[in-house]
Amino acid sequence: MPLPHVAPATLAIMGTPDRFPVRRIFCVGQNYADHAREMGSDPDRQKPFFFTKPADAVVDGGTVLPFPARTADLHHEVELVVALSGGGTDIPVADAAGLIFGYAAGLDLTRRDLQAEAKKAGRPWDMAKGFDRSAPIGPLTPGIPPASGRISLTINGDPRQSGTLDQMIWNVPEIIAELSTYVDLRPGDLIFTGTPAGVGPILRGDRLEAMVEGAAPLLVAFAG
């Protein structure tokens, strides 16, 4: 029996037909103080924590997505995503920005009802965060992301999330450095860097626009 051919997940890159190969996806939880509070946490006492999504959760913008199965409470979380062209372990904060290939607007889609059930039972969040097409990401802008600037999300033209990148509890170089104490970061790794307050439900038929300063808008819609 022949071995299956599995194409790697890739992301579009602004200004070129080339595509960025995705190796792994890491996500930072509750990295904006206002979002940490709306989720019932104390941001003044919390170091960054991380979870993952599978690489093939990536989906390009401009896509109509099927509404995910097994949820009645799908939530949006707009995030700055950084893509790495270098890596290592125990990376100094001062060296971290030099490992960044580019950045983009992304959505950490969350089956909030499944997450709540998992938390209550003390179980992993995998099926709440790592499901199919749970990581829509816009085209990568090559270079280092801005340290400040707007991050926002609208649904059907109505504002839902709005903040600034300098509201992060841990900034991008600090996130990279801290994550590298847990894993050996490699080229192709993506990092979702957290979401501001205002997370909430997505309904069938909704059209979302995610915006991050300096990056191309991310547009996705959900089938009715």
Tab-separated table of C-alpha atoms in Angstrom:
chain	number	residue	atom	x	y	z
A	1	MET	CA	0.000	0.000	0.000
A	2	PRO	CA	1.485	3.412	-0.972
A	3	LEU	CA	2.216	5.968	1.715
A	4	PRO	CA	-0.218	8.907	1.796
A	5	HIS	CA	0.957	12.281	0.534
A	6	VAL	CA	0.293	14.980	3.144
A	7	ALA	CA	0.790	18.581	2.043
A	8	PRO	CA	2.152	20.866	4.769
A	9	ALA	CA	0.071	23.773	6.027
A	10	THR	CA	1.199	27.124	4.605
A	11	LEU	CA	0.415	30.833	4.906
A	12	ALA	CA	0.264	33.527	2.251
A	13	ILE	CA	3.017	36.172	2.285
A	14	MET	CA	2.332	39.747	1.212
A	15	GLY	CA	3.988	40.750	-2.050
A	16	THR	CA	5.074	37.286	-3.173
A	17	PRO	CA	3.552	34.062	-4.535
A	18	ASP	CA	5.671	32.125	-2.015
A	19	ARG	CA	3.975	30.630	1.019
A	20	PHE	CA	5.302	30.259	4.556
A	21	PRO	CA	5.459	26.624	5.788
A	22	VAL	CA	3.797	26.126	9.177
A	23	ARG	CA	5.510	23.752	11.609
A	24	ARG	CA	3.667	24.281	14.916
A	25	ILE	CA	1.190	26.739	16.438
A	26	PHE	CA	1.591	28.035	19.982
A	27	CYS	CA	-0.890	30.340	21.703
A	28	VAL	CA	-0.518	32.574	24.758
A	29	GLY	CA	-3.472	32.577	27.149
A	30	GLN	CA	-4.859	35.764	28.719
A	31	ASN	CA	-2.046	38.121	27.687
A	32	TYR	CA	-4.167	41.288	27.891
A	33	ALA	CA	-5.167	42.403	31.394
A	34	ASP	CA	-8.726	43.349	30.440
A	35	HIS	CA	-9.309	39.967	28.796
A	36	ALA	CA	-7.803	38.133	31.783
A	37	ARG	CA	-10.274	39.942	34.031
A	38	GLU	CA	-13.265	39.140	31.813
A	39	MET	CA	-12.220	35.476	32.023
A	40	GLY	CA	-12.077	35.647	35.834
A	41	SER	CA	-8.288	35.785	36.317
A	42	ASP	CA	-5.971	38.225	38.081
A	43	PRO	CA	-3.476	39.551	35.495
A	44	ASP	CA	-1.168	40.941	38.174
A	45	ARG	CA	-0.328	37.443	39.434
A	46	GLN	CA	-0.155	35.430	36.238
A	47	LYS	CA	2.916	34.440	34.233
A	48	PRO	CA	2.255	33.496	30.607
A	49	PHE	CA	0.815	30.074	29.914
A	50	PHE	CA	0.685	28.353	26.558
A	51	PHE	CA	-1.468	25.938	24.601
A	52	THR	CA	-1.235	24.618	21.055
A	53	LYS	CA	-3.238	24.119	17.895
A	54	PRO	CA	-2.366	21.664	15.113
A	55	ALA	CA	-0.599	23.186	12.114
A	56	ASP	CA	-3.456	22.219	9.806
A	57	ALA	CA	-5.893	24.343	11.838
A	58	VAL	CA	-4.577	27.229	9.690
A	59	VAL	CA	-6.935	28.581	7.061
A	60	ASP	CA	-6.483	31.587	4.757
A	61	GLY	CA	-8.646	34.678	4.926
A	62	GLY	CA	-11.302	35.358	2.320
A	63	THR	CA	-12.857	32.009	3.150
A	64	VAL	CA	-16.393	30.905	4.003
A	65	LEU	CA	-16.016	28.453	6.879
A	66	PRO	CA	-18.449	25.747	7.910
A	67	PHE	CA	-19.796	26.335	11.400
A	68	PRO	CA	-17.847	23.984	13.702
A	69	ALA	CA	-19.477	20.819	14.983
A	70	ARG	CA	-20.214	20.056	18.638
A	71	THR	CA	-20.657	23.653	19.803
A	72	ALA	CA	-23.448	26.093	20.520
A	73	ASP	CA	-21.052	28.805	21.756
A	74	LEU	CA	-18.305	29.549	19.229
A	75	HIS	CA	-16.193	32.571	20.252
A	76	HIS	CA	-13.863	34.954	18.410
A	77	GLU	CA	-10.466	36.070	19.730
A	78	VAL	CA	-8.541	38.491	17.483
A	79	GLU	CA	-4.763	38.203	17.853
A	80	LEU	CA	-1.414	39.335	16.509
A	81	VAL	CA	0.324	36.244	15.088
A	82	VAL	CA	4.102	36.116	14.641
A	83	ALA	CA	5.902	33.657	12.362
A	84	LEU	CA	9.450	32.551	13.163
A	85	SER	CA	12.323	32.084	10.717
A	86	GLY	CA	14.741	31.085	13.488
A	87	GLY	CA	14.589	29.390	16.839
A	88	GLY	CA	16.409	27.839	19.740
A	89	THR	CA	16.083	27.262	23.466
A	90	ASP	CA	16.524	29.715	26.340
A	91	ILE	CA	16.522	32.615	23.897
A	92	PRO	CA	17.476	35.984	25.451
A	93	VAL	CA	14.766	38.645	25.176
A	94	ALA	CA	17.246	40.897	23.359
A	95	ASP	CA	17.701	38.280	20.603
A	96	ALA	CA	14.055	37.253	20.172
A	97	ALA	CA	12.927	39.861	17.630
A	98	GLY	CA	15.693	38.757	15.258
A	99	LEU	CA	13.980	35.364	14.908
A	100	ILE	CA	10.738	36.822	13.513
A	101	PHE	CA	9.984	36.353	9.806
A	102	GLY	CA	6.730	38.310	9.798
A	103	TYR	CA	3.356	38.904	11.407
A	104	ALA	CA	-0.352	38.796	10.619
A	105	ALA	CA	-3.858	39.209	11.961
A	106	GLY	CA	-5.319	35.950	13.254
A	107	LEU	CA	-8.358	34.493	14.967
A	108	ASP	CA	-8.130	32.006	17.813
A	109	LEU	CA	-11.552	30.385	17.396
A	110	THR	CA	-12.792	28.741	20.579
A	111	ARG	CA	-15.640	26.340	21.303
A	112	ARG	CA	-16.305	28.097	24.620
A	113	ASP	CA	-18.890	25.618	25.844
A	114	LEU	CA	-16.458	22.722	25.385
A	115	GLN	CA	-13.725	24.735	27.093
A	116	ALA	CA	-15.986	25.432	30.082
A	117	GLU	CA	-16.861	21.743	30.373
A	118	ALA	CA	-13.169	20.791	30.209
A	119	LYS	CA	-12.214	23.341	32.873
A	120	LYS	CA	-14.984	22.146	35.168
A	121	ALA	CA	-13.861	18.532	34.811
A	122	GLY	CA	-10.132	19.358	35.053
A	123	ARG	CA	-9.546	18.035	31.538
A	124	PRO	CA	-7.436	19.343	28.608
A	125	TRP	CA	-8.798	22.056	26.289
A	126	ASP	CA	-7.698	20.383	23.046
A	127	MET	CA	-11.138	19.945	21.510
A	128	ALA	CA	-12.098	23.505	22.493
A	129	LYS	CA	-9.093	25.155	20.856
A	130	GLY	CA	-7.492	22.749	18.360
A	131	PHE	CA	-10.338	21.788	16.065
A	132	ASP	CA	-10.422	21.956	12.253
A	133	ARG	CA	-10.055	25.485	10.788
A	134	SER	CA	-9.714	26.999	14.278
A	135	ALA	CA	-6.826	29.297	13.242
A	136	PRO	CA	-7.751	31.650	10.381
A	137	ILE	CA	-4.722	33.855	9.617
A	138	GLY	CA	-4.279	36.692	7.130
A	139	PRO	CA	-1.270	37.132	4.831
A	140	LEU	CA	2.061	37.551	6.601
A	141	THR	CA	3.715	40.956	6.474
A	142	PRO	CA	7.496	40.380	6.502
A	143	GLY	CA	9.335	42.122	9.322
A	144	ILE	CA	8.967	42.777	13.036
A	145	PRO	CA	5.469	43.703	14.270
A	146	PRO	CA	4.867	47.132	15.808
A	147	ALA	CA	5.103	47.362	19.587
A	148	SER	CA	2.022	49.581	19.656
A	149	GLY	CA	-0.955	50.158	17.393
A	150	ARG	CA	-4.545	49.058	17.083
A	151	ILE	CA	-5.933	45.532	17.229
A	152	SER	CA	-9.652	45.120	16.592
A	153	LEU	CA	-12.449	42.921	15.313
A	154	THR	CA	-15.841	43.621	13.793
A	155	ILE	CA	-18.735	41.270	13.072
A	156	ASN	CA	-21.046	42.297	10.246
A	157	GLY	CA	-19.480	45.769	10.527
A	158	ASP	CA	-20.209	46.141	14.256
A	159	PRO	CA	-17.206	46.663	16.616
A	160	ARG	CA	-16.684	43.758	19.024
A	161	GLN	CA	-13.043	43.893	20.158
A	162	SER	CA	-10.691	46.866	20.305
A	163	GLY	CA	-7.355	47.412	22.012
A	164	THR	CA	-3.720	48.300	21.447
A	165	LEU	CA	-0.707	46.049	21.124
A	166	ASP	CA	1.097	47.820	23.957
A	167	GLN	CA	-1.600	46.532	26.335
A	168	MET	CA	-0.017	43.073	26.241
A	169	ILE	CA	1.124	41.870	29.657
A	170	TRP	CA	4.099	40.156	27.987
A	171	ASN	CA	5.367	41.736	24.764
A	172	VAL	CA	6.382	39.720	21.698
A	173	PRO	CA	10.122	39.323	22.474
A	174	GLU	CA	9.273	38.329	26.062
A	175	ILE	CA	6.755	35.751	24.817
A	176	ILE	CA	9.300	34.198	22.446
A	177	ALA	CA	11.954	34.094	25.158
A	178	GLU	CA	9.605	32.543	27.742
A	179	LEU	CA	8.211	29.961	25.302
A	180	SER	CA	11.765	28.918	24.398
A	181	THR	CA	12.313	27.815	28.003
A	182	TYR	CA	9.633	25.133	27.449
A	183	VAL	CA	10.325	24.001	23.861
A	184	ASP	CA	13.007	24.207	21.186
A	185	LEU	CA	11.533	26.803	18.856
A	186	ARG	CA	12.128	26.237	15.143
A	187	PRO	CA	11.619	28.008	11.807
A	188	GLY	CA	7.988	27.649	10.758
A	189	ASP	CA	6.573	28.018	14.269
A	190	LEU	CA	3.670	30.456	14.751
A	191	ILE	CA	2.758	32.222	17.981
A	192	PHE	CA	-0.660	33.711	18.732
A	193	THR	CA	0.104	36.495	21.216
A	194	GLY	CA	-3.207	37.003	23.053
A	195	THR	CA	-6.488	38.860	22.644
A	196	PRO	CA	-7.970	42.043	24.106
A	197	ALA	CA	-11.300	42.140	25.940
A	198	GLY	CA	-14.618	41.747	24.171
A	199	VAL	CA	-14.512	38.084	23.163
A	200	GLY	CA	-17.946	36.770	22.371
A	201	PRO	CA	-20.152	34.571	20.212
A	202	ILE	CA	-20.115	34.020	16.476
A	203	LEU	CA	-23.390	33.079	14.796
A	204	ARG	CA	-24.066	31.256	11.557
A	205	GLY	CA	-23.881	33.675	8.641
A	206	ASP	CA	-21.622	36.172	10.460
A	207	ARG	CA	-18.834	38.002	8.603
A	208	LEU	CA	-15.713	38.858	10.626
A	209	GLU	CA	-12.936	41.365	9.943
A	210	ALA	CA	-9.820	41.188	12.128
A	211	MET	CA	-7.358	44.092	12.062
A	212	VAL	CA	-3.809	44.399	13.437
A	213	GLU	CA	-1.672	47.511	12.955
A	214	GLY	CA	0.596	47.121	9.934
A	215	ALA	CA	-0.902	43.812	8.773
A	216	ALA	CA	-3.398	43.012	6.038
A	217	PRO	CA	-7.007	42.631	7.251
A	218	LEU	CA	-8.277	39.114	7.849
A	219	LEU	CA	-11.763	38.499	6.456
A	220	VAL	CA	-13.718	35.323	7.126
A	221	ALA	CA	-17.379	34.368	7.053
A	222	PHE	CA	-19.376	31.468	8.434
A	223	ALA	CA	-21.898	29.498	6.459
A	224	GLY	CA	-25.519	30.084	7.391
